[in-house]
CSV table of C-alpha atoms in Angstrom, one decimal:
chain,number,residue,atom,x,y,z
A,1110,MET,CA,0.1,0.0,0.1
A,1111,ALA,CA,1.4,3.5,-1.1
A,1112,LYS,CA,2.4,5.9,1.6
A,1113,ILE,CA,0.1,8.7,2.9
A,1114,LEU,CA,2.5,11.9,2.3
A,1115,LEU,CA,-0.3,14.4,3.1
A,1116,GLU,CA,-3.5,14.4,5.2
A,1117,MET,CA,-5.3,17.7,6.0
A,1118,LYS,CA,-8.1,16.6,8.3
A,1119,ASN,CA,-11.4,18.6,9.3
A,1120,ILE,CA,-10.0,21.8,7.8
A,1121,VAL,CA,-12.4,24.9,8.5
A,1122,LYS,CA,-11.4,28.3,7.3
A,1123,THR,CA,-13.7,31.4,8.0
A,1124,PHE,CA,-13.7,34.8,6.6
A,1125,PRO,CA,-15.7,37.8,7.7
A,1126,GLY,CA,-19.3,36.5,6.9
A,1127,VAL,CA,-17.9,33.6,4.8
A,1128,LYS,CA,-17.2,30.2,5.6
A,1129,ALA,CA,-14.5,29.3,3.0
A,1130,LEU,CA,-13.8,25.9,3.9
A,1131,ASP,CA,-16.3,23.7,5.9
A,1132,ASN,CA,-14.9,20.6,7.2
A,1133,VAL,CA,-12.5,19.8,4.5
A,1134,ASN,CA,-10.5,16.4,4.1
A,1135,LEU,CA,-7.6,15.3,1.7
A,1136,GLN,CA,-5.4,12.7,1.3
A,1137,VAL,CA,-2.5,12.5,-1.1
A,1138,GLU,CA,-0.2,9.6,-1.5
A,1139,GLU,CA,3.6,9.8,-2.1
A,1140,GLY,CA,4.6,9.9,-5.9
A,1141,GLU,CA,1.2,10.6,-7.3
A,1142,ILE,CA,-0.4,13.4,-8.9
A,1143,HIS,CA,-3.4,14.6,-7.2
A,1144,ALA,CA,-5.9,17.3,-9.0
A,1145,LEU,CA,-8.1,19.4,-7.0
A,1146,VAL,CA,-11.0,20.7,-9.0
A,1147,GLY,CA,-14.1,22.8,-8.4
A,1148,GLU,CA,-16.1,26.1,-9.1
A,1149,ASN,CA,-14.3,29.6,-8.7
A,1150,GLY,CA,-14.8,30.2,-4.9
A,1151,ALA,CA,-14.9,26.6,-4.2
A,1152,GLY,CA,-12.2,26.6,-1.8
A,1153,LYS,CA,-9.3,25.1,-3.6
A,1154,SER,CA,-6.7,27.8,-3.6
A,1155,THR,CA,-7.6,28.7,0.1
A,1156,LEU,CA,-7.0,24.9,1.1
A,1157,MET,CA,-3.7,25.3,-0.5
A,1158,ASN,CA,-2.8,28.5,1.2
A,1159,VAL,CA,-3.6,27.2,4.6
A,1160,LEU,CA,-1.3,23.9,3.7
A,1161,SER,CA,1.6,26.2,2.6
A,1162,GLY,CA,1.6,28.6,5.6
A,1163,VAL,CA,-0.1,31.5,3.6
A,1164,TYR,CA,-2.9,31.4,6.2
A,1165,PRO,CA,-0.8,30.5,9.4
A,1166,TYR,CA,-1.8,28.0,12.0
A,1167,GLY,CA,-4.4,29.3,14.3
A,1168,THR,CA,-6.2,31.0,11.7
A,1169,TYR,CA,-8.0,27.8,10.9
A,1170,GLU,CA,-9.2,24.6,12.4
A,1171,GLY,CA,-8.2,21.2,11.8
A,1172,ASP,CA,-4.8,19.4,11.2
A,1173,ILE,CA,-2.1,19.0,8.6
A,1174,ILE,CA,-0.1,15.7,8.9
A,1175,TYR,CA,2.7,15.7,6.5
A,1176,ASN,CA,5.1,12.7,6.3
A,1177,GLY,CA,3.5,11.4,9.5
A,1178,GLU,CA,4.0,14.6,11.4
A,1179,VAL,CA,1.5,17.1,12.6
A,1180,CYS,CA,2.7,20.5,11.3
A,1181,GLN,CA,1.9,23.9,12.2
A,1182,PHE,CA,3.0,26.3,9.4
A,1183,ASN,CA,3.3,30.0,10.4
A,1184,LYS,CA,4.6,31.2,7.3
A,1185,ILE,CA,5.6,30.1,3.8
A,1186,LYS,CA,9.2,29.6,4.8
A,1187,ASP,CA,7.9,27.0,7.5
A,1188,SER,CA,6.5,24.5,4.8
A,1189,GLU,CA,9.1,25.2,2.2
A,1190,GLU,CA,11.7,23.8,4.9
A,1191,LYS,CA,9.4,20.3,4.8
A,1192,GLY,CA,9.6,20.3,1.1
A,1193,ILE,CA,6.2,21.8,0.1
A,1194,VAL,CA,6.4,24.3,-2.5
A,1195,ILE,CA,3.3,26.3,-4.1
A,1196,ILE,CA,3.5,27.8,-7.6
A,1197,HIS,CA,0.5,30.6,-7.6
A,1198,GLN,CA,-1.7,31.2,-10.7
A,1199,GLU,CA,0.2,34.5,-10.9
A,1200,LEU,CA,3.8,34.0,-11.5
A,1201,ALA,CA,6.1,35.6,-8.7
A,1202,LEU,CA,8.7,36.4,-10.9
A,1203,ILE,CA,10.6,40.0,-11.1
A,1204,PRO,CA,10.6,40.8,-14.8
A,1205,TYR,CA,14.0,43.1,-14.6
A,1206,MET,CA,16.1,40.4,-12.8
A,1207,SER,CA,17.8,37.5,-14.2
A,1208,ILE,CA,16.5,34.2,-14.0
A,1209,GLY,CA,19.2,32.9,-11.6
A,1210,GLU,CA,18.6,36.0,-9.4
A,1211,ASN,CA,14.8,35.2,-9.4
A,1212,MET,CA,15.2,31.5,-8.9
A,1213,PHE,CA,17.3,31.8,-5.7
A,1214,LEU,CA,15.6,35.3,-4.2
A,1215,GLY,CA,15.0,34.7,-0.5
A,1216,ASN,CA,17.3,31.5,-0.9
A,1217,GLU,CA,20.3,33.0,-1.8
A,1218,ARG,CA,23.9,31.2,-2.4
A,1219,GLY,CA,26.7,32.6,-0.6
A,1220,LYS,CA,26.6,35.0,2.5
A,1221,SER,CA,24.2,38.0,2.8
A,1222,MET,CA,27.1,40.3,2.2
A,1223,ALA,CA,29.0,38.4,-0.2
A,1224,LEU,CA,26.6,36.3,-2.7
A,1225,ASP,CA,28.2,33.6,-4.5
A,1226,TRP,CA,27.3,34.6,-8.2
A,1227,ASN,CA,29.0,31.7,-9.6
A,1228,GLU,CA,27.2,29.0,-7.6
A,1229,THR,CA,24.0,31.1,-8.2
A,1230,TYR,CA,24.1,30.7,-11.8
A,1231,GLY,CA,25.7,27.1,-11.7
A,1232,GLU,CA,22.8,26.1,-9.6
A,1233,ALA,CA,20.1,27.7,-11.6
A,1234,ASP,CA,21.6,26.2,-15.0
A,1235,LYS,CA,21.5,22.9,-13.4
A,1236,TYR,CA,17.8,23.1,-12.3
A,1237,LEU,CA,16.7,24.8,-15.7
A,1238,LYS,CA,18.0,21.6,-17.6
A,1239,MET,CA,16.1,19.5,-15.0
A,1240,VAL,CA,12.9,21.2,-16.5
A,1241,GLY,CA,14.2,21.1,-20.0
A,1242,LEU,CA,14.4,24.9,-20.5
A,1243,ASN,CA,17.0,25.7,-22.8
A,1244,GLU,CA,17.9,29.3,-21.5
A,1245,SER,CA,21.0,30.8,-19.7
A,1246,SER,CA,20.3,31.5,-16.0
A,1247,ARG,CA,21.8,35.0,-16.7
A,1248,THR,CA,18.8,36.0,-19.0
A,1249,LEU,CA,16.4,38.6,-18.0
A,1250,VAL,CA,12.9,37.2,-17.3
A,1251,ASN,CA,11.3,39.7,-19.2
A,1252,GLU,CA,12.9,38.5,-22.4
A,1253,ILE,CA,11.4,34.9,-22.1
A,1254,GLY,CA,7.8,33.9,-22.7
A,1255,THR,CA,5.1,32.9,-20.3
A,1256,GLY,CA,5.6,29.3,-21.1
A,1257,LYS,CA,9.3,29.4,-20.3
A,1258,GLN,CA,8.4,31.7,-17.0
A,1259,GLN,CA,6.3,28.9,-15.8
A,1260,LEU,CA,9.2,26.5,-16.0
A,1261,VAL,CA,11.5,28.9,-14.2
A,1262,GLU,CA,8.9,28.7,-11.4
A,1263,ILE,CA,9.2,25.1,-11.4
A,1264,ALA,CA,12.9,24.9,-11.5
A,1265,LYS,CA,12.9,27.7,-8.7
A,1266,ALA,CA,10.7,25.2,-6.7
A,1267,LEU,CA,13.3,22.2,-7.4
A,1268,ALA,CA,15.8,24.6,-6.2
A,1269,LYS,CA,14.3,24.5,-2.7
A,1270,ASN,CA,14.3,20.8,-2.7
A,1271,ALA,CA,10.5,20.2,-3.1
A,1272,LYS,CA,9.0,17.0,-2.2
A,1273,LEU,CA,5.3,18.0,-2.6
A,1274,LEU,CA,4.9,20.3,-5.5
A,1275,ILE,CA,1.5,22.2,-5.7
A,1276,LEU,CA,0.6,23.9,-9.0
A,1277,ASP,CA,-2.5,26.5,-9.0
A,1278,GLU,CA,-3.8,26.7,-12.6
A,1279,PRO,CA,-0.3,26.2,-14.0
A,1280,THR,CA,-1.3,26.3,-17.8
A,1281,SER,CA,-4.1,29.1,-17.7
A,1282,SER,CA,-1.8,31.6,-19.5
A,1283,LEU,CA,-0.2,28.8,-21.9
A,1284,ASN,CA,-1.1,27.6,-25.3
A,1285,GLU,CA,-1.6,24.1,-26.1
A,1286,THR,CA,1.7,22.9,-27.0
A,1287,ASP,CA,3.4,24.5,-23.7
A,1288,SER,CA,0.7,22.9,-21.7
A,1289,LYS,CA,1.3,19.7,-22.8
A,1290,ALA,CA,4.9,19.8,-22.5
A,1291,LEU,CA,4.4,21.2,-18.8
A,1292,LEU,CA,2.1,18.2,-18.1
A,1293,ASP,CA,4.5,15.9,-19.7
A,1294,LEU,CA,7.1,17.2,-17.4
A,1295,LEU,CA,4.9,16.6,-14.2
A,1296,LEU,CA,4.6,13.1,-15.4
A,1297,LYS,CA,8.4,12.8,-15.6
A,1298,PHE,CA,8.8,13.9,-12.2
A,1299,LYS,CA,6.1,11.4,-11.0
A,1300,GLU,CA,8.3,8.7,-12.1
A,1301,GLU,CA,11.2,10.2,-10.4
A,1302,GLY,CA,9.2,10.1,-7.1
A,1303,LEU,CA,8.0,13.7,-7.1
A,1304,THR,CA,4.6,14.3,-5.7
A,1305,SER,CA,2.4,16.8,-7.1
A,1306,ILE,CA,-1.1,18.8,-6.4
A,1307,ILE,CA,-2.5,20.5,-9.2
A,1308,ILE,CA,-5.5,22.8,-9.4
A,1309,SER,CA,-6.9,23.3,-12.9
A,1310,HIS,CA,-10.0,24.1,-14.8
A,1311,LYS,CA,-8.9,22.5,-17.8
A,1312,LEU,CA,-10.5,18.9,-17.2
A,1313,ASN,CA,-9.1,17.2,-20.2
A,1314,GLU,CA,-5.7,18.2,-18.6
A,1315,VAL,CA,-6.7,17.0,-15.6
A,1316,SER,CA,-7.8,13.6,-16.8
A,1317,TYR,CA,-4.6,13.2,-18.6
A,1318,VAL,CA,-2.1,13.8,-15.8
A,1319,ALA,CA,-3.9,13.1,-12.6
A,1320,ASP,CA,-4.1,9.9,-10.8
A,1321,LYS,CA,-6.7,11.1,-8.3
A,1322,ILE,CA,-9.0,14.0,-8.4
A,1323,THR,CA,-10.6,15.5,-5.3
A,1324,VAL,CA,-13.8,17.6,-6.2
A,1325,VAL,CA,-14.4,20.6,-3.8
A,1326,ARG,CA,-17.9,22.4,-3.9
A,1327,ASP,CA,-19.0,25.3,-1.8
A,1328,GLY,CA,-16.0,24.8,0.5
A,1329,SER,CA,-16.6,21.1,1.4
A,1330,THR,CA,-15.2,17.8,-0.2
A,1331,ILE,CA,-17.7,16.2,-2.5
A,1332,GLU,CA,-15.6,13.0,-3.5
A,1333,THR,CA,-12.1,11.7,-4.3
A,1334,MET,CA,-12.1,9.7,-7.6
A,1335,ASP,CA,-9.1,7.2,-8.1
A,1336,LYS,CA,-8.4,6.2,-11.9
A,1337,LYS,CA,-7.2,2.9,-10.6
A,1338,THR,CA,-10.7,2.1,-9.6
A,1339,THR,CA,-13.0,4.2,-11.2
A,1340,GLU,CA,-14.2,5.2,-14.7
A,1341,ILE,CA,-13.6,9.2,-14.7
A,1342,SER,CA,-15.4,11.2,-17.3
A,1343,GLU,CA,-15.5,14.8,-17.8
A,1344,ASP,CA,-19.2,14.9,-17.4
A,1345,ARG,CA,-18.7,13.3,-13.9
A,1346,ILE,CA,-16.2,15.7,-13.0
A,1347,ILE,CA,-18.4,18.8,-14.0
A,1348,LYS,CA,-21.5,17.2,-12.2
A,1349,GLY,CA,-19.5,17.0,-9.0
A,1350,MET,CA,-18.2,20.5,-9.3
A,1351,VAL,CA,-21.4,22.3,-10.0
A,1352,GLY,CA,-24.1,19.9,-8.5
A,1353,ARG,CA,-25.8,19.2,-11.8
A,1354,GLU,CA,-25.2,17.9,-15.3
A,1355,ILE,CA,-24.2,20.3,-18.0
A,1356,THR,CA,-25.1,18.6,-21.2
A,1357,ASP,CA,-24.1,21.2,-23.5
A,1358,ARG,CA,-21.1,23.3,-22.7
A,1359,PHE,CA,-22.0,26.2,-25.1
A,1360,PRO,CA,-25.3,27.6,-25.0
A,1361,LYS,CA,-27.4,27.5,-28.2
A,1362,ARG,CA,-27.8,31.0,-29.9
A,1363,ASP,CA,-31.2,32.1,-30.7
A,1364,GLU,CA,-31.5,31.5,-34.4
A,1365,SER,CA,-34.0,34.0,-35.0
A,1366,VAL,CA,-31.5,36.7,-34.4
A,1367,MET,CA,-30.4,37.9,-37.8
A,1368,LEU,CA,-27.1,39.5,-38.6
A,1369,GLY,CA,-27.2,43.2,-39.2
A,1370,GLU,CA,-24.9,45.6,-41.1
A,1371,VAL,CA,-21.2,45.8,-40.8
A,1372,ASN,CA,-20.7,47.2,-37.3
A,1373,LEU,CA,-16.7,47.2,-37.3
A,1374,GLU,CA,-14.3,46.8,-40.3
A,1375,VAL,CA,-10.5,47.0,-40.2
A,1376,LYS,CA,-8.5,47.4,-43.2
A,1377,ASN,CA,-4.9,47.0,-43.9
A,1378,TRP,CA,-3.9,47.3,-40.3
A,1379,THR,CA,-0.3,47.4,-39.4
A,1380,VAL,CA,1.3,47.9,-35.9
A,1381,HIS,CA,4.7,48.2,-35.0
A,1382,HIS,CA,6.2,47.0,-31.5
A,1383,PRO,CA,6.5,50.1,-29.2
A,1384,THR,CA,10.0,49.6,-27.9
A,1385,ASN,CA,11.3,48.2,-31.2
A,1386,PRO,CA,9.6,50.0,-34.1
A,1387,GLU,CA,11.5,47.8,-37.0
A,1388,ARG,CA,9.6,44.9,-35.6
A,1389,VAL,CA,6.1,44.2,-37.2
A,1390,VAL,CA,3.6,42.8,-34.8
A,1391,VAL,CA,0.4,43.0,-36.9
A,1392,ASP,CA,1.0,42.7,-40.5
A,1393,ASN,CA,-1.4,44.3,-42.9
A,1394,VAL,CA,-4.7,42.6,-41.2
A,1395,ASN,CA,-8.2,43.0,-42.7
A,1396,PHE,CA,-11.2,41.7,-40.9
A,1397,LYS,CA,-15.0,42.9,-40.1
A,1398,VAL,CA,-17.6,42.0,-37.5
A,1399,ARG,CA,-21.4,42.4,-38.0
A,1400,LYS,CA,-24.2,43.5,-35.6
A,1401,GLY,CA,-25.3,40.4,-33.7
A,1402,GLU,CA,-22.3,38.5,-34.5
A,1403,VAL,CA,-19.6,36.8,-32.6
A,1404,VAL,CA,-16.2,36.7,-34.5
A,1405,GLY,CA,-13.5,34.4,-33.0
A,1406,ILE,CA,-9.7,35.4,-33.3
A,1407,TYR,CA,-7.6,32.2,-32.8
A,1408,GLY,CA,-3.8,31.7,-32.9
A,1409,LEU,CA,-1.0,30.4,-31.0
A,1410,MET,CA,0.9,32.8,-28.2
A,1411,GLY,CA,2.5,35.4,-29.7
A,1412,ALA,CA,0.5,35.6,-32.9
A,1413,GLY,CA,-0.5,39.2,-32.3
A,1414,ARG,CA,-4.0,38.7,-31.1
A,1415,THR,CA,-4.0,40.8,-28.1
A,1416,GLU,CA,-1.7,43.3,-29.8
A,1417,LEU,CA,-4.3,43.8,-32.5
A,1418,ALA,CA,-7.2,44.1,-30.1
A,1419,MET,CA,-5.2,46.8,-27.8
A,1420,SER,CA,-4.2,48.8,-31.0
A,1421,ILE,CA,-7.8,49.1,-32.3
A,1422,PHE,CA,-9.0,50.1,-28.9
A,1423,GLY,CA,-7.6,53.6,-28.7
A,1424,ARG,CA,-4.0,52.7,-29.8
A,1425,SER,CA,-3.4,51.4,-26.4
A,1426,TYR,CA,-0.5,49.4,-27.8
A,1427,GLY,CA,2.1,49.9,-30.7
A,1428,THR,CA,3.4,52.6,-32.7
A,1429,GLY,CA,3.5,53.4,-36.2
A,1430,ILE,CA,0.2,52.3,-36.5
A,1431,ARG,CA,-1.4,52.5,-40.3
A,1432,GLY,CA,-4.5,51.4,-41.7
A,1433,THR,CA,-8.2,52.1,-41.6
A,1434,LEU,CA,-10.8,51.7,-39.2
A,1435,GLU,CA,-14.6,51.9,-39.9
A,1436,LEU,CA,-17.6,52.1,-37.6
A,1437,ASN,CA,-21.2,51.9,-39.3
A,1438,GLY,CA,-19.2,52.3,-42.7
A,1439,GLN,CA,-17.6,55.7,-41.7
A,1440,PRO,CA,-13.8,56.2,-41.1
A,1441,VAL,CA,-12.8,56.8,-37.7
A,1442,VAL,CA,-9.5,57.7,-36.0
A,1443,LEU,CA,-9.3,56.8,-32.2
A,1444,LYS,CA,-6.4,58.5,-30.7
A,1445,ASN,CA,-6.8,57.2,-27.3
A,1446,ILE,CA,-8.9,54.9,-24.9
A,1447,LYS,CA,-11.6,57.8,-24.4
A,1448,GLN,CA,-12.1,58.2,-27.9
A,1449,ALA,CA,-12.8,54.4,-28.2
A,1450,ILE,CA,-15.2,54.3,-25.3
A,1451,ASP,CA,-16.7,57.5,-26.7
A,1452,ASN,CA,-17.1,55.7,-30.1
A,1453,LYS,CA,-18.9,52.7,-28.3
A,1454,ILE,CA,-16.0,50.4,-28.2
A,1455,ALA,CA,-14.9,48.3,-25.3
A,1456,TYR,CA,-11.9,46.1,-24.5
A,1457,VAL,CA,-12.1,43.6,-21.8
A,1458,THR,CA,-8.3,42.8,-21.3
A,1459,GLU,CA,-7.0,39.1,-20.6
A,1460,ASP,CA,-5.2,40.6,-17.4
A,1461,ARG,CA,-8.2,41.2,-15.2
A,1462,LYS,CA,-5.8,41.6,-12.0
A,1463,GLY,CA,-3.0,43.8,-13.6
A,1464,ASN,CA,-5.1,45.9,-16.0
A,1465,GLY,CA,-8.6,45.4,-15.8
A,1466,LEU,CA,-9.6,45.6,-12.2
A,1467,ILE,CA,-8.5,47.7,-9.0
A,1468,LEU,CA,-8.4,44.9,-6.6
A,1469,THR,CA,-8.3,47.1,-3.5
A,1470,ASN,CA,-11.3,48.9,-4.4
A,1471,SER,CA,-14.9,47.8,-4.2
A,1472,ILE,CA,-17.3,45.9,-6.8
A,1473,LYS,CA,-19.4,49.4,-6.7
A,1474,ILE,CA,-16.2,51.5,-7.9
A,1475,ASN,CA,-15.0,49.1,-10.2
A,1476,THR,CA,-18.3,48.6,-12.0
A,1477,THR,CA,-18.9,52.3,-12.8
A,1478,LEU,CA,-15.2,53.4,-13.3
A,1479,ALA,CA,-15.4,53.3,-17.2
A,1480,ASN,CA,-18.6,55.4,-17.3
A,1481,LEU,CA,-18.4,58.0,-14.2
A,1482,ALA,CA,-20.4,60.6,-16.1
A,1483,ALA,CA,-23.4,58.1,-16.0
A,1484,VAL,CA,-23.7,58.1,-12.2
A,1485,SER,CA,-22.4,61.7,-11.5
A,1486,ASN,CA,-24.2,65.3,-11.2
A,1487,GLY,CA,-21.7,67.4,-12.7
A,1488,SER,CA,-18.3,66.5,-11.2
A,1489,VAL,CA,-19.7,64.9,-8.2
A,1490,ILE,CA,-20.5,61.0,-8.1
A,1491,ASP,CA,-23.9,60.1,-7.1
A,1492,LYS,CA,-23.3,57.4,-4.4
A,1493,ASP,CA,-26.7,56.1,-4.3
A,1494,LYS,CA,-26.9,55.7,-8.0
A,1495,GLU,CA,-23.3,53.9,-8.3
A,1496,TYR,CA,-24.4,51.5,-5.7
A,1497,GLN,CA,-27.6,50.7,-7.7
A,1498,VAL,CA,-25.9,50.3,-11.0
A,1499,ALA,CA,-23.4,47.9,-9.2
A,1500,VAL,CA,-26.4,46.0,-7.5
A,1501,ASP,CA,-28.3,45.7,-11.0
A,1502,TYR,CA,-25.2,44.2,-12.6
A,1503,LYS,CA,-24.6,41.9,-9.7
A,1504,HIS,CA,-28.0,40.4,-10.1
A,1505,MET,CA,-27.8,40.5,-14.0
A,1506,LEU,CA,-24.5,38.6,-14.1
A,1507,ARG,CA,-25.1,36.6,-11.0
A,1508,THR,CA,-22.1,37.7,-9.3
A,1509,LYS,CA,-21.8,35.7,-6.0
A,1510,THR,CA,-20.7,38.4,-3.5
A,1511,PRO,CA,-22.8,39.4,-0.1
A,1512,THR,CA,-22.4,43.1,-0.9
A,1513,VAL,CA,-21.3,45.2,-3.8
A,1514,GLU,CA,-19.2,47.1,-1.1
A,1515,GLN,CA,-16.9,44.1,-1.1
A,1516,ASN,CA,-13.3,44.6,-2.4
A,1517,VAL,CA,-12.9,43.0,-5.8
A,1518,GLY,CA,-9.6,41.4,-4.8
A,1519,ASN,CA,-11.8,39.0,-2.3
A,1520,LEU,CA,-13.7,37.5,-5.1
A,1521,SER,CA,-13.0,34.3,-7.0
A,1522,GLY,CA,-11.4,34.6,-10.3
A,1523,GLY,CA,-15.0,33.9,-12.2
A,1524,ASN,CA,-16.7,36.5,-10.1
A,1525,GLN,CA,-13.7,38.9,-10.8
A,1526,GLN,CA,-14.1,38.3,-14.5
A,1527,LYS,CA,-18.0,39.1,-14.4
A,1528,VAL,CA,-17.3,42.4,-12.4
A,1529,LEU,CA,-15.0,43.2,-15.5
A,1530,LEU,CA,-17.6,42.4,-17.9
A,1531,ALA,CA,-20.0,44.7,-15.9
A,1532,LYS,CA,-17.6,47.4,-16.1
A,1533,TRP,CA,-17.5,47.4,-19.8
A,1534,MET,CA,-21.2,46.5,-20.4
A,1535,PHE,CA,-22.0,49.7,-18.2
A,1536,THR,CA,-20.4,51.7,-20.9
A,1537,ASP,CA,-23.1,50.4,-23.6
A,1538,PRO,CA,-20.7,49.3,-26.3
A,1539,ASP,CA,-21.6,48.5,-29.7
A,1540,VAL,CA,-18.3,46.5,-30.3
A,1541,LEU,CA,-17.0,44.7,-27.3
A,1542,ILE,CA,-13.5,42.9,-27.6
A,1543,LEU,CA,-13.1,39.9,-25.3
A,1544,ASP,CA,-9.6,38.8,-24.6
A,1545,GLU,CA,-9.6,35.5,-23.1
A,1546,PRO,CA,-12.9,36.0,-21.4
A,1547,THR,CA,-12.8,32.8,-19.6
A,1548,ARG,CA,-9.2,32.3,-18.4
A,1549,GLY,CA,-8.6,30.5,-15.2
A,1550,ILE,CA,-12.4,30.1,-14.5
A,1551,ASP,CA,-14.4,27.2,-14.0
A,1552,VAL,CA,-17.0,25.4,-16.3
A,1553,GLY,CA,-20.0,26.7,-14.7
A,1554,ALA,CA,-18.9,30.3,-14.6
A,1555,LYS,CA,-17.9,29.9,-18.2
A,1556,TYR,CA,-21.3,28.6,-19.3
A,1557,GLU,CA,-22.6,31.8,-17.7
A,1558,ILE,CA,-20.2,34.2,-19.4
A,1559,TYR,CA,-21.3,32.4,-22.5
A,1560,CYS,CA,-24.8,33.1,-22.0
A,1561,ILE,CA,-23.8,36.9,-21.3
A,1562,ILE,CA,-22.1,36.9,-24.7
A,1563,ASN,CA,-25.2,35.4,-26.3
A,1564,ASP,CA,-27.4,37.7,-24.8
A,1565,LEU,CA,-25.4,40.7,-26.2
A,1566,VAL,CA,-25.2,39.6,-29.6
A,1567,ALA,CA,-29.2,39.1,-29.4
A,1568,GLN,CA,-29.3,42.9,-28.7
A,1569,GLY,CA,-27.4,43.6,-31.9
A,1570,LYS,CA,-24.1,44.1,-30.2
A,1571,SER,CA,-20.9,42.9,-32.0
A,1572,VAL,CA,-18.5,40.5,-30.0
A,1573,ILE,CA,-15.0,39.9,-31.0
A,1574,MET,CA,-13.5,36.8,-28.8
A,1575,ILE,CA,-10.0,36.2,-28.6
A,1576,SER,CA,-9.3,32.6,-27.0
A,1577,SER,CA,-6.5,30.3,-26.8
A,1578,GLU,CA,-8.9,27.4,-26.3
A,1579,LEU,CA,-10.1,25.8,-29.6
A,1580,PRO,CA,-13.2,24.2,-28.4
A,1581,GLU,CA,-14.4,27.5,-27.1
A,1582,THR,CA,-13.5,29.2,-30.1
A,1583,ILE,CA,-15.4,27.0,-32.3
A,1584,GLY,CA,-18.2,26.5,-30.0
A,1585,MET,CA,-19.1,30.2,-29.4
A,1586,SER,CA,-18.1,32.1,-32.9
A,1587,ASP,CA,-20.2,32.7,-35.9
A,1588,ARG,CA,-16.9,33.1,-37.9
A,1589,ILE,CA,-13.1,32.5,-37.0
A,1590,TYR,CA,-10.2,34.3,-38.4
A,1591,VAL,CA,-6.7,32.4,-37.7
A,1592,MET,CA,-3.9,34.4,-37.0
A,1593,ASN,CA,-0.1,33.5,-37.0
A,1594,GLU,CA,2.9,35.9,-36.7
A,1595,GLY,CA,0.9,39.1,-37.0
A,1596,ARG,CA,-1.1,37.6,-40.2
A,1597,PHE,CA,-4.5,36.5,-40.7
A,1598,VAL,CA,-3.9,33.1,-42.4
A,1599,GLY,CA,-7.5,31.7,-42.6
A,1600,GLU,CA,-11.3,32.5,-42.2
A,1601,LEU,CA,-13.7,29.9,-41.4
A,1602,LEU,CA,-17.5,29.8,-40.6
A,1603,GLN,CA,-18.4,27.8,-37.9
A,1604,LYS,CA,-20.0,24.9,-39.8
A,1605,ASP,CA,-16.5,24.4,-41.6
A,1606,ALA,CA,-14.5,24.9,-38.3
A,1607,SER,CA,-12.7,22.1,-36.6
A,1608,GLN,CA,-9.4,21.9,-34.5
A,1609,GLU,CA,-7.7,20.2,-37.5
A,1610,ALA,CA,-8.8,22.7,-39.8
A,1611,ILE,CA,-7.6,25.8,-37.9
A,1612,MET,CA,-4.1,24.2,-37.1
A,1613,ALA,CA,-4.0,23.6,-40.7
A,1614,CYS,CA,-4.1,27.0,-41.4
A,1615,ILE,CA,-1.4,27.9,-39.0
A,1616,MET,CA,0.8,25.1,-40.1
A,1617,LYS,CA,0.4,25.7,-43.9
A,1618,ASN,CA,1.2,29.6,-43.4
A,1619,GLU,CA,4.4,29.2,-41.1
A,1620,ARG,CA,6.9,31.4,-42.2
A,1621,SER,CA,10.3,30.1,-43.3
A,1622,GLU,CA,12.9,30.8,-40.6
């Protein structure tokens, strides 16, 4: 019988007005990959924060038994000394420091007043090789992509002599190729005896990599499924997560809604990199979207999708922008974000925590932030009106929160995404650009956001949806533009779209090196 490496018994964690964990139990065997799944706000990350010492002993009830020993961690350093290392969804790397400096930050080699840089970079290179990252440890973090940064975080964990590795949504910002490589790396580490706990909303990845799957719902453990003894399907996992069956991942569009006139058309659009003007990021792109239509834009990471969206949205990205932007058949020049908003264009960023929301402010403030004129009398904000607008959107989008006075930073990822959507819906846009609108959120919250998208196009709005998830792109789009290396390399109607057809467009149009 396999050894139980970790047991969490009867864990209870309460925040003001909310019981986040209610008598949760978890067992993890040595050498296995154990997945923790559940809706946003179910308590997954909270449980791992209890385990790793983010929430210190005394702030929760219950016991943590690790390697046969009852543990009382008061800070992250305590759990790391036992070999428990957590990698959070938001990577904790400093962009203008080298990979090696990041890997040993707080775990320095040498003496405090005389760091041993040869040992630092030598050790860092050794661990980078272990994770299969072919980069010098002297490279600055901001010079490598997100997929490689995720590998740096894992190398950093290994450098702390990790015995139990916890990964919170490790592939949420990765394309399918990088995600597969990361999961295969975890399987390799498993063969070498490393134990892992993975939190993920990507159920196909969970099914691929996990030996056991524990479902958490509303702060309680529902069940643990073992691949050795149980036939595990995605439908069964979803039912455990949401408490009901979801027979169709993508809600049906109202077929009576007819497509209208062209709302937005982009012609010969070219964008240069903001700090390297010689580099073309968006190369002579042409596309259009009609009223009542969802247009998907799919491409691998680095294809230029976000750069295209931001350059359209008041030139918030890029330099040397050329081309024509037409709204309802009339050319417009949008020199800044205010002009974009005034012309009924909204952009929901992929980075809700960094650029989309003010986490230390309330739901109420975030909801009205992009349209303060609508809740103001002259230069004075009408607090009652502001509150009512936030409450109305809370009910409309079914945001889970006891009050709109709550700080957005206290919400789950799915509910933060709903607040971000509310912020831009309140501007009453005609064209809504959604950049990775369901990144890092669960299947139940995804379905609700899909319903919101369908409601918007039923009102005659135009939606441009950028997504790294092929099933989502195909399931929600009326038409799909395929983007590769800054160019549009294919256009497909939904009836003609398949994962194979989309990837064929990309592979066929790869530029020669």
